[in-house]
Amino acid sequence: MITYDYLYDVIVVGAGHAGCEAALAAARMGCSTLLLTINLDAIAVMSCNPAIGGLAKGHLVREIDALGGEMARNIDATGIQFRVLNTRKGPAVRASRAQADKQLYRLRMKKIMENQENLQIKQGEVTALYLEGSAVGGVDTRSGLRYLGKTVIITTGTFMRGLIHIGLNNYPGGRAGDLPSLGLSDQLRSLGFEVGRLKTGTPARLDSRTIDFSKLEPQYGDARPVPFSFSTQQITMPQVPCHIAYTNPRSHDIIRSSLDRSPLYAGVIEGIGPRYCPSIEDKVMRFPDKERHQTFIEPEGLDTVEVYPSGMSTSLPIDVQIAFYRSIEGLERVEIMRPAYAIEYDYIDPVQLHATLETKAVANLYHAGQINGTSGYEEAAGQGLIAGINAALRSQGKEPFVLSREEAYIGVMIDDLVTLGTKEPYRMFTSRAEYRLLLREDNADLRLTQKGYDIGLVTESVHGEFVRKREHIKSEYSRVTTTRLSVDDDQQQFLSSKGINDLQKGTTLEQLLKRPEITYADLAMLDNVSRETPPAVQEQVEIQVKYKGYIDRQLEQIERAAKLEHSKIPPEMDFVAINGLTTEVREKLKKHRPDTLGQASRIPGVTPAAISVLSVAIKAWVGRKSGNGTYE
């Protein structure tokens, strides 16, 4: 093995959505960073659906942007249809989603990576970690070159021992057209990591020229596209529609009659698939009474005829795929350009990670993305960003960066993974967040941009705009709470049109805005200053006024839980020696090795009584370690 004559601060393995955010974060924080990938032309490739965002996923993208990541800016520059979902519901569950021009998305991210200071990008397959004692010291590649690094981040996606299935045929691959990564998961297993097997799938790619769109229902994006990034002024890409199609009883009969040739039902596939994104075979078998299933025919770009039938993933043989897709109205003559397939891959149980995403078994080694059992570009990117930040901080000798559950969806996701682990592909949902009224898409910058600036990811110009916005919101909220209406004739006429005839003189704008029938836009009809207030400030003030009671209640809950969340468990603590814990609790604590009492309290089977016992034991342990018999 030839050693490359340079010591990097951070080495990132893999250039998917996790790897891109990890490498950019480390380089932007001033660290010499190396990104290694099997194929330089596959940087940030969208292996499955050509879209970013969605329910809860849009929250993750906004948080990545607020911290200084790239995903939001990339989709804003390459998106061809933007929609805000759940607009009729409360602000906590509203979510942004955008179709991407798949090739433009990849090419723009590649350009950003290639022009990033402190970042080198090289093509090479990593086959093993180079260890120095109990810490990682670099990586070995198939070409016989060893790269040395203070820290290493593994973001291998579905490539570790990837196996592609089309019918009963299978072959090694990281995704269709790409080689798998071999050797790395075997080494991780030999180092004591618990390695599992997961499965995911993707639909066929269809030729839009062979689809009769007159038989399908068009779905257009929002008339005024809302960007993901807080720094994007407007969307300039041309916008195009998707189309809705439906399966039918004949479609379902084709699938049922072919299950003996499905690797999923023939027992060929060992890995566990995503519960919330099942294959069409699973949908048909799980819901036998459902006569049809919906699919969105999504364009893959402005300059390609390929389209993506969302929700129609399958691993059935190619002849069955042709018959199935052609059974759908409007697709009677459709041609498949790329067949659908399922893919199995290795992952590492994420309970073996700290909240920083550093592994517990090997120092200076970080995991991010599907290697941790997650599914989705957004989940991967969020982890990549945190791993990149913490690897950079470690190489600089600084304290780690951890987001808590009350601060971000990214914090919820990572805490779920490292505390509970996962046996199936993990997907983010708003229901996973206890404090989702505080963790909205619209206020991600208010929650996280200052943190991104403090660690060196958010630029001076972006931070300056953020500070001005934050101060404007603060001053406008104060003004709304103190400004009183005189209610002249014109104002009374407008209020009467809204069904309000009982308003007393001296009522504040805040009291008026609390009424469900009044929005901030209505204040502009009553108050000159409100008329000039920027929309982003209006939105924040209205939410703070209308939901104040609920927000205050969640803040109180957070304050009560803070003691547990901030109580650290010594890493060397011997759980077996703690009297008062049941054998089951000892075993769970020993396996999960939680970093805080808060994490311990969320492990299934660890009771409140056990947490009390553990809290006392920690104080005694720390007291003994201090050497003077007192608690530190």
XYZ file of C-alpha atoms in Angstrom:
632
model
C 0.000 0.000 0.000
C 1.421 3.379 -1.071
C 0.795 6.240 1.378
C -0.202 9.576 -0.120
C 2.083 12.240 1.316
C -0.495 14.499 2.944
C -2.492 14.479 6.191
C -6.077 15.664 5.692
C -8.199 17.040 8.504
C -11.300 15.273 7.188
C -11.758 12.429 4.685
C -15.275 11.811 3.361
C -16.107 8.468 1.751
C -18.958 8.740 -0.758
C -20.418 11.660 -2.708
C -24.159 11.243 -2.309
C -26.280 13.807 -0.501
C -24.674 13.013 2.884
C -21.143 13.076 1.503
C -21.629 16.386 -0.315
C -22.925 18.183 2.791
C -20.231 16.618 4.997
C -17.393 17.608 2.687
C -18.690 21.136 2.087
C -19.230 21.729 5.802
C -15.726 20.606 6.755
C -14.080 22.607 3.963
C -16.105 25.744 4.689
C -15.016 25.525 8.317
C -11.409 25.771 7.163
C -10.400 22.112 7.233
C -8.335 20.412 4.540
C -10.889 17.942 3.205
C -10.733 14.988 0.820
C -13.844 13.511 -0.818
C -13.441 10.023 -2.303
C -16.114 8.527 -4.552
C -16.316 5.518 -6.867
C -17.549 7.687 -9.759
C -16.892 11.429 -10.062
C -19.783 11.733 -12.540
C -22.260 10.481 -9.935
C -21.829 13.263 -7.351
C -25.233 14.114 -5.828
C -27.074 11.805 -8.230
C -30.757 11.374 -7.382
C -30.865 7.582 -7.369
C -34.612 7.443 -6.868
C -37.239 10.191 -7.122
C -36.201 13.460 -8.786
C -37.508 15.613 -5.935
C -36.441 17.306 -2.721
C -38.594 17.936 0.343
C -42.045 16.718 1.323
C -43.721 16.156 4.670
C -41.108 16.682 7.442
C -38.368 16.328 4.818
C -38.920 19.949 3.816
C -38.236 20.887 7.439
C -34.878 19.118 7.221
C -33.930 20.987 4.033
C -34.766 24.365 5.609
C -32.678 23.456 8.676
C -29.738 22.399 6.500
C -29.966 25.780 4.792
C -30.221 27.689 8.071
C -27.013 26.020 9.287
C -25.126 26.868 6.088
C -25.631 23.687 4.031
C -26.123 23.543 0.258
C -29.174 21.358 -0.484
C -31.776 24.153 -0.375
C -29.806 26.448 -2.664
C -29.211 23.568 -5.062
C -32.891 22.702 -5.453
C -33.853 26.380 -5.711
C -31.473 26.731 -8.674
C -32.605 23.526 -10.421
C -36.241 22.971 -9.359
C -38.919 22.723 -12.070
C -42.029 22.492 -9.878
C -42.504 23.865 -6.346
C -45.450 23.136 -4.070
C -46.234 23.846 -0.420
C -48.108 20.868 1.043
C -50.688 20.926 3.850
C -51.519 24.603 3.256
C -54.929 24.164 4.890
C -53.378 22.816 8.072
C -51.432 24.573 10.815
C -47.939 26.022 10.295
C -46.265 23.141 12.144
C -47.048 20.594 9.421
C -46.826 22.705 6.289
C -44.069 21.362 4.081
C -42.280 22.351 0.883
C -41.541 19.999 -1.995
C -39.900 20.551 -5.369
C -39.300 18.507 -8.499
C -35.730 18.795 -9.709
C -34.132 18.758 -13.090
C -32.144 15.677 -12.162
C -29.086 16.348 -14.306
C -28.921 20.056 -13.490
C -29.133 19.209 -9.767
C -26.160 16.856 -10.050
C -24.098 19.153 -12.254
C -24.613 22.245 -10.117
C -23.633 20.397 -6.937
C -20.567 18.975 -8.679
C -19.565 22.493 -9.728
C -20.034 23.810 -6.171
C -17.887 20.968 -4.836
C -15.136 21.444 -7.427
C -14.877 25.160 -6.696
C -14.956 24.881 -2.899
C -11.787 26.078 -1.204
C -10.036 23.499 1.034
C -11.815 20.598 -0.742
C -10.136 18.011 -2.993
C -12.295 15.519 -4.892
C -10.806 12.246 -6.121
C -12.183 9.123 -7.752
C -11.401 5.970 -5.824
C -13.102 3.058 -4.078
C -12.391 2.824 -0.356
C -11.995 -0.822 0.626
C -10.792 -0.481 4.224
C -10.158 1.889 7.079
C -6.566 2.463 8.181
C -6.461 2.243 11.980
C -3.959 3.595 14.458
C -4.779 1.767 17.663
C -8.415 2.325 18.555
C -8.742 5.374 16.291
C -9.080 5.746 12.545
C -6.085 7.267 10.775
C -7.140 7.193 7.145
C -8.490 4.952 4.375
C -7.166 2.406 1.899
C -8.367 2.318 -1.709
C -8.633 -0.454 -4.282
C -5.938 1.232 -6.372
C -3.406 0.604 -3.587
C -3.253 4.165 -2.304
C -3.621 5.040 1.372
C -4.903 8.496 2.357
C -4.220 9.717 5.881
C -6.755 11.780 7.796
C -7.374 13.014 11.322
C -11.040 12.076 10.906
C -13.039 9.930 8.471
C -16.743 10.138 7.556
C -18.381 7.124 5.873
C -21.370 8.004 3.670
C -21.631 4.945 1.451
C -25.405 5.048 0.820
C -26.662 1.772 -0.669
C -23.225 0.762 -1.947
C -21.906 -1.488 0.873
C -22.301 -5.012 -0.537
C -25.092 -3.658 -2.747
C -27.112 -6.344 -4.562
C -29.634 -5.405 -7.277
C -32.725 -7.558 -7.897
C -34.854 -7.633 -11.061
C -37.142 -10.620 -10.792
C -35.173 -13.668 -9.720
C -32.040 -12.292 -11.374
C -29.601 -10.381 -9.197
C -26.168 -8.849 -9.554
C -23.799 -6.709 -7.447
C -24.249 -2.940 -7.713
C -24.438 0.216 -5.626
C -27.293 1.329 -7.856
C -28.107 0.521 -11.501
C -24.974 1.198 -13.547
C -22.594 1.574 -10.586
C -20.272 -0.889 -8.861
C -20.851 -1.820 -5.196
C -18.456 -1.121 -2.344
C -16.885 -4.368 -1.167
C -14.778 -5.096 1.898
C -15.674 -2.115 4.061
C -18.671 -3.634 5.859
C -16.718 -6.856 6.492
C -14.003 -4.831 8.218
C -16.575 -2.897 10.265
C -18.095 -6.193 11.363
C -14.671 -7.462 12.392
C -14.226 -4.316 14.501
C -17.328 -5.226 16.503
C -19.978 -3.210 14.683
C -23.426 -4.754 14.387
C -24.059 -4.918 10.623
C -27.582 -5.387 9.248
C -29.213 -5.691 5.869
C -31.837 -3.337 4.423
C -33.685 -3.090 1.132
C -35.101 -0.290 -0.942
C -36.410 0.004 -4.473
C -37.120 2.355 -7.337
C -39.686 2.438 -10.160
C -38.921 2.117 -13.839
C -38.071 5.216 -15.845
C -40.578 5.661 -18.653
C -40.438 7.306 -22.084
C -42.842 10.255 -21.939
C -43.243 10.178 -25.742
C -45.113 6.877 -25.340
C -47.600 8.193 -22.740
C -51.000 9.655 -23.631
C -51.087 12.595 -21.217
C -54.588 13.581 -22.395
C -55.882 10.651 -20.340
C -54.015 11.806 -17.208
C -54.802 14.531 -14.708
C -52.265 17.406 -14.704
C -50.953 18.701 -11.393
C -49.371 22.124 -11.439
C -47.046 23.698 -8.925
C -47.753 26.845 -6.944
C -48.350 29.986 -8.986
C -45.710 31.747 -6.898
C -42.994 29.198 -6.084
C -41.675 29.480 -2.530
C -37.898 28.871 -2.335
C -36.332 26.479 0.149
C -33.359 28.677 0.988
C -33.809 31.756 3.149
C -31.256 33.491 0.909
C -32.999 32.768 -2.431
C -34.870 35.801 -3.708
C -36.944 34.070 -6.389
C -37.206 30.914 -8.478
C -36.058 31.513 -12.052
C -36.282 27.999 -13.571
C -39.189 27.210 -15.964
C -41.985 25.368 -14.147
C -43.695 22.251 -15.516
C -46.612 20.048 -14.374
C -46.674 16.487 -13.116
C -49.521 14.139 -14.087
C -51.642 11.782 -12.004
C -52.444 8.230 -13.121
C -54.026 5.237 -11.377
C -53.631 1.486 -11.321
C -56.733 -0.669 -11.768
C -57.960 -4.210 -10.980
C -56.200 -5.576 -14.096
C -52.928 -4.021 -12.894
C -53.357 -5.763 -9.564
C -54.170 -9.116 -11.191
C -50.936 -8.924 -13.207
C -48.971 -8.449 -9.971
C -50.778 -11.193 -8.024
C -50.260 -13.720 -10.811
C -46.524 -13.024 -10.874
C -45.640 -13.099 -7.172
C -43.829 -16.421 -7.583
C -41.293 -14.497 -9.684
C -40.930 -11.658 -7.191
C -37.680 -11.811 -5.189
C -39.542 -10.099 -2.348
C -42.135 -12.878 -2.048
C -39.914 -15.751 -3.181
C -37.622 -15.203 -0.174
C -34.623 -14.142 -2.251
C -34.398 -10.697 -0.622
C -33.182 -10.801 2.984
C -33.186 -7.074 3.784
C -36.083 -5.244 5.420
C -37.751 -2.661 3.188
C -39.177 0.778 3.987
C -42.553 0.572 5.704
C -43.646 3.992 4.490
C -42.583 3.638 0.853
C -43.652 0.096 -0.073
C -43.323 -1.499 -3.487
C -46.440 -1.838 -5.629
C -46.403 -5.579 -4.832
C -46.660 -4.751 -1.138
C -49.436 -2.222 -1.725
C -51.519 -4.696 -3.708
C -51.072 -7.495 -1.154
C -51.499 -5.334 1.968
C -54.619 -3.583 0.699
C -56.546 -6.220 -1.280
C -59.787 -4.225 -1.124
C -58.296 -1.126 -2.715
C -59.245 -0.963 -6.392
C -56.609 1.543 -7.431
C -53.355 3.147 -6.346
C -52.264 6.631 -7.367
C -49.024 7.518 -9.096
C -47.533 10.891 -9.986
C -45.781 10.871 -13.360
C -42.884 13.198 -12.577
C -40.565 14.689 -15.233
C -36.877 14.006 -14.634
C -35.833 17.257 -16.288
C -36.557 19.910 -18.884
C -34.339 18.355 -21.588
C -35.112 14.660 -21.211
C -38.074 12.446 -22.124
C -37.589 10.259 -19.031
C -40.332 10.386 -16.401
C -40.595 8.814 -12.970
C -43.833 7.044 -11.874
C -43.791 7.885 -8.162
C -45.002 5.151 -5.799
C -44.664 2.381 -8.409
C -41.395 0.775 -7.325
C -41.144 -2.942 -8.005
C -38.627 -5.766 -8.294
C -40.753 -7.934 -10.593
C -39.218 -9.328 -13.808
C -38.960 -6.965 -16.770
C -41.733 -8.687 -18.774
C -44.113 -8.313 -15.820
C -43.054 -4.680 -15.406
C -43.950 -3.982 -19.050
C -47.374 -5.602 -18.688
C -48.053 -3.845 -15.390
C -47.144 -0.324 -16.493
C -49.086 -0.780 -19.760
C -52.201 -1.772 -17.820
C -52.484 1.814 -16.501
C -54.785 4.144 -18.448
C -52.736 6.515 -20.553
C -49.707 4.196 -20.429
C -51.061 1.499 -22.793
C -48.106 1.910 -25.192
C -45.483 3.011 -22.721
C -41.854 2.042 -23.206
C -39.524 1.391 -20.275
C -36.201 3.194 -20.590
C -34.706 1.885 -17.323
C -36.232 -1.064 -15.469
C -37.391 -0.909 -11.883
C -35.322 -2.817 -9.351
C -34.830 -3.502 -5.650
C -31.464 -3.168 -3.950
C -30.144 -4.759 -0.768
C -27.259 -3.192 1.135
C -25.438 -3.327 4.466
C -25.964 -0.762 7.208
C -24.563 -0.248 10.688
C -26.974 -0.149 13.650
C -26.858 3.547 14.640
C -27.074 2.875 18.395
C -23.322 2.418 18.023
C -22.961 6.181 17.452
C -22.742 9.216 19.700
C -25.093 12.135 19.017
C -22.181 13.727 17.133
C -22.399 10.737 14.717
C -18.940 9.577 15.824
C -18.778 5.836 16.342
C -18.402 4.568 19.897
C -16.079 1.728 18.898
C -13.575 3.657 16.760
C -12.514 7.193 17.645
C -12.552 9.914 14.937
C -14.787 7.772 12.677
C -18.207 9.179 11.709
C -21.160 7.635 9.870
C -23.844 9.552 7.957
C -26.732 8.690 5.659
C -28.077 5.298 4.671
C -25.206 3.532 6.437
C -27.128 4.560 9.581
C -30.352 2.945 8.371
C -32.135 6.030 7.058
C -33.944 6.528 3.764
C -34.213 9.721 1.745
C -31.926 12.407 0.391
C -32.948 14.907 3.065
C -32.288 12.604 6.021
C -28.882 11.766 4.539
C -27.975 15.401 3.918
C -28.915 16.419 7.471
C -26.683 13.715 8.934
C -23.875 14.538 6.528
C -23.930 18.165 7.614
C -23.707 17.262 11.327
C -20.985 14.657 10.724
C -18.990 17.158 8.659
C -19.318 19.816 11.334
C -18.215 17.475 14.112
C -15.346 15.939 12.183
C -14.098 19.461 11.467
C -14.458 20.497 15.106
C -12.606 17.351 16.234
C -9.725 18.026 13.865
C -9.569 21.600 15.209
C -9.604 20.436 18.833
C -12.932 22.147 19.556
C -16.058 21.063 21.441
C -18.600 18.997 19.449
C -21.855 20.332 17.989
C -25.099 18.569 18.923
C -28.659 19.605 18.104
C -31.269 18.605 20.674
C -34.814 17.428 20.007
C -36.265 20.812 20.892
C -33.918 22.664 18.523
C -34.356 20.906 15.179
C -35.817 18.012 13.244
C -32.200 17.080 12.557
C -31.817 16.722 16.327
C -34.947 14.568 16.550
C -33.733 12.302 13.744
C -30.239 11.788 15.135
C -31.527 11.247 18.675
C -34.017 8.645 17.391
C -31.244 6.839 15.539
C -28.547 6.809 18.216
C -30.965 6.159 21.093
C -33.385 3.654 19.578
C -31.542 2.329 16.539
C -33.568 1.061 13.597
C -34.374 -2.284 12.040
C -36.020 -0.780 8.953
C -35.245 2.258 6.773
C -35.895 5.326 8.958
C -37.938 8.175 7.490
C -38.614 11.561 9.062
C -42.205 12.490 10.001
C -43.598 15.528 11.814
C -45.190 13.106 14.300
C -41.707 12.109 15.522
C -41.150 15.611 16.968
C -42.673 16.338 20.382
C -42.206 20.083 19.915
C -43.263 20.405 16.280
C -45.069 23.712 16.819
C -41.654 25.194 17.640
C -39.845 23.304 14.859
C -41.571 24.785 11.846
C -40.205 25.222 8.332
C -40.787 28.963 8.463
C -38.622 29.598 11.561
C -35.662 27.311 10.817
C -33.435 30.364 10.378
C -34.536 31.849 13.707
C -33.652 28.567 15.392
C -30.388 27.702 13.689
C -28.740 30.439 11.622
C -26.914 31.978 14.584
C -25.541 28.527 15.424
C -24.376 28.071 11.833
C -22.668 31.442 11.930
C -20.967 30.708 15.263
C -19.343 27.536 13.914
C -18.229 29.238 10.698
C -20.690 27.902 8.111
C -23.031 30.860 7.583
C -21.434 33.742 5.680
C -21.264 37.322 6.933
C -23.723 38.554 4.314
C -26.309 35.867 5.054
C -25.899 36.426 8.786
C -26.317 40.183 8.367
C -29.624 39.722 6.531
C -30.747 37.260 9.186
C -29.978 39.651 12.049
C -31.943 42.433 10.340
C -34.907 40.100 9.874
C -34.735 38.862 13.471
C -34.667 42.403 14.860
C -37.522 43.477 12.592
C -39.661 40.588 13.854
C -38.875 41.520 17.453
C -39.710 45.205 16.969
C -42.836 44.485 14.937
C -44.149 42.035 17.535
C -43.594 44.661 20.217
C -45.385 47.260 18.098
C -48.376 44.992 17.448
C -48.787 44.285 21.165
C -48.815 47.995 22.091
C -50.535 49.723 19.143
C -54.209 50.437 19.834
C -56.951 50.951 17.267
C -59.084 54.068 17.419
C -61.708 52.328 15.215
C -62.847 55.141 12.947
C -65.698 54.752 10.467
C -63.566 53.243 7.692
C -61.999 50.745 10.067
C -65.396 49.810 11.514
C -66.769 49.242 8.018
C -63.888 46.898 7.203
C -64.243 45.026 10.514
C -67.987 44.662 9.936
C -67.235 43.036 6.577
C -65.266 40.469 8.587
C -68.206 39.895 10.950
C -66.634 41.865 13.812
C -69.003 44.378 15.349
C -68.141 44.148 19.029
C -64.638 45.631 18.987
C -64.018 48.218 21.664
C -61.893 51.301 21.236
C -58.375 50.822 22.568
C -58.133 47.230 21.342
C -54.541 46.391 20.406
C -53.523 44.973 17.059
C -52.397 41.849 18.934
C -55.853 41.302 20.419
C -57.400 41.742 16.983
C -54.889 39.402 15.333
C -55.694 36.679 17.876
C -59.169 36.371 16.345
C -59.357 33.406 13.909
C -61.096 35.458 11.218
C -58.289 38.076 11.115
C -54.933 37.600 9.394
C -51.924 39.889 9.297
C -52.943 40.855 5.760
C -56.136 42.279 7.272
C -54.080 44.519 9.558
C -52.750 46.223 6.442
C -56.280 47.513 5.852
C -56.294 49.102 9.293
C -52.702 50.152 9.913
C -50.155 51.882 7.662
C -47.049 50.291 9.245
C -48.471 46.788 8.839
C -48.954 47.537 5.144
C -45.200 48.106 4.703
C -44.006 45.103 6.739
C -42.140 42.407 4.695
C -44.090 39.129 4.221
C -41.520 37.021 6.138
C -41.854 39.312 9.165
C -45.645 39.336 8.884
C -45.690 35.547 8.918
C -43.583 35.238 12.074
C -45.512 37.882 13.991
C -48.866 36.329 13.074
C -47.758 32.846 14.158
C -46.301 34.146 17.433
C -49.540 35.992 18.231
C -52.036 33.318 17.197
C -50.199 30.363 18.746
C -48.693 32.075 21.784
C -50.455 29.863 24.322
C -49.412 26.640 22.634
C -45.857 27.873 22.080
C -45.512 28.896 25.739
C -46.759 25.470 26.810
C -44.133 23.683 24.701
C -41.409 25.968 26.043
C -42.440 25.006 29.577
C -42.237 21.313 28.629
C -38.753 21.843 27.249
C -37.652 23.611 30.408
C -38.874 20.731 32.567
C -37.042 18.176 30.396
C -33.804 20.185 30.205
C -32.311 18.663 33.367
C -32.362 15.165 31.882
C -31.112 16.299 28.468
C -28.097 18.087 29.941
C -27.131 15.367 32.444
C -24.197 13.541 30.837
C -23.449 9.909 31.558
C -19.706 9.206 31.979
C -18.609 7.118 28.962
C -16.712 4.656 31.153
C -19.581 4.114 33.599
C -20.188 0.476 34.608
C -23.966 -0.077 34.388
C -23.676 -3.663 35.625
C -22.341 -2.436 38.983
C -25.303 -0.121 39.673
C -27.551 -1.487 42.398
C -31.285 -0.989 41.948
C -31.376 -1.567 38.177
C -33.078 -4.632 36.745
C -31.101 -7.024 34.578
C -33.115 -5.891 31.535
C -32.297 -2.214 32.122
C -28.602 -2.992 32.696
C -28.455 -4.915 29.410
C -30.194 -2.130 27.488
C -27.930 0.560 28.929
C -24.854 -1.553 28.244
C -25.903 -2.097 24.615
C -26.999 1.477 23.830
C -24.409 3.319 25.954
C -26.499 6.547 26.022
C -24.622 9.839 26.324
C -27.210 11.593 28.519
C -30.019 10.790 30.912
C -32.413 12.168 28.310
C -31.256 9.565 25.800
C -31.469 6.836 28.438
C -35.058 7.831 29.281
C -36.125 7.246 25.650
C -34.756 3.689 25.442
C -37.741 1.289 25.505
C -37.837 -0.572 28.815
C -35.809 2.001 30.760
C -38.392 3.157 33.306
C -38.619 6.504 35.156
C -37.613 4.631 38.310
C -34.485 3.361 36.560
C -33.645 6.908 35.474
C -33.850 8.059 39.102
C -31.499 5.276 40.177
C -29.137 6.074 37.319
C -29.148 9.785 38.192
C -28.027 9.051 41.756
C -25.401 6.609 40.502
C -23.972 9.217 38.120
C -23.543 11.722 40.953
C -21.774 9.118 43.074
C -19.590 8.044 40.146
C -18.579 11.599 39.288
C -17.920 12.304 42.960
C -15.564 9.362 43.235
C -13.795 10.334 40.028
C -13.229 13.883 41.305
C -10.960 12.384 43.937
C -12.243 14.483 46.835
C -15.524 12.766 47.545
C -17.560 15.683 46.256
C -19.777 15.893 43.213
C -18.440 17.893 40.307
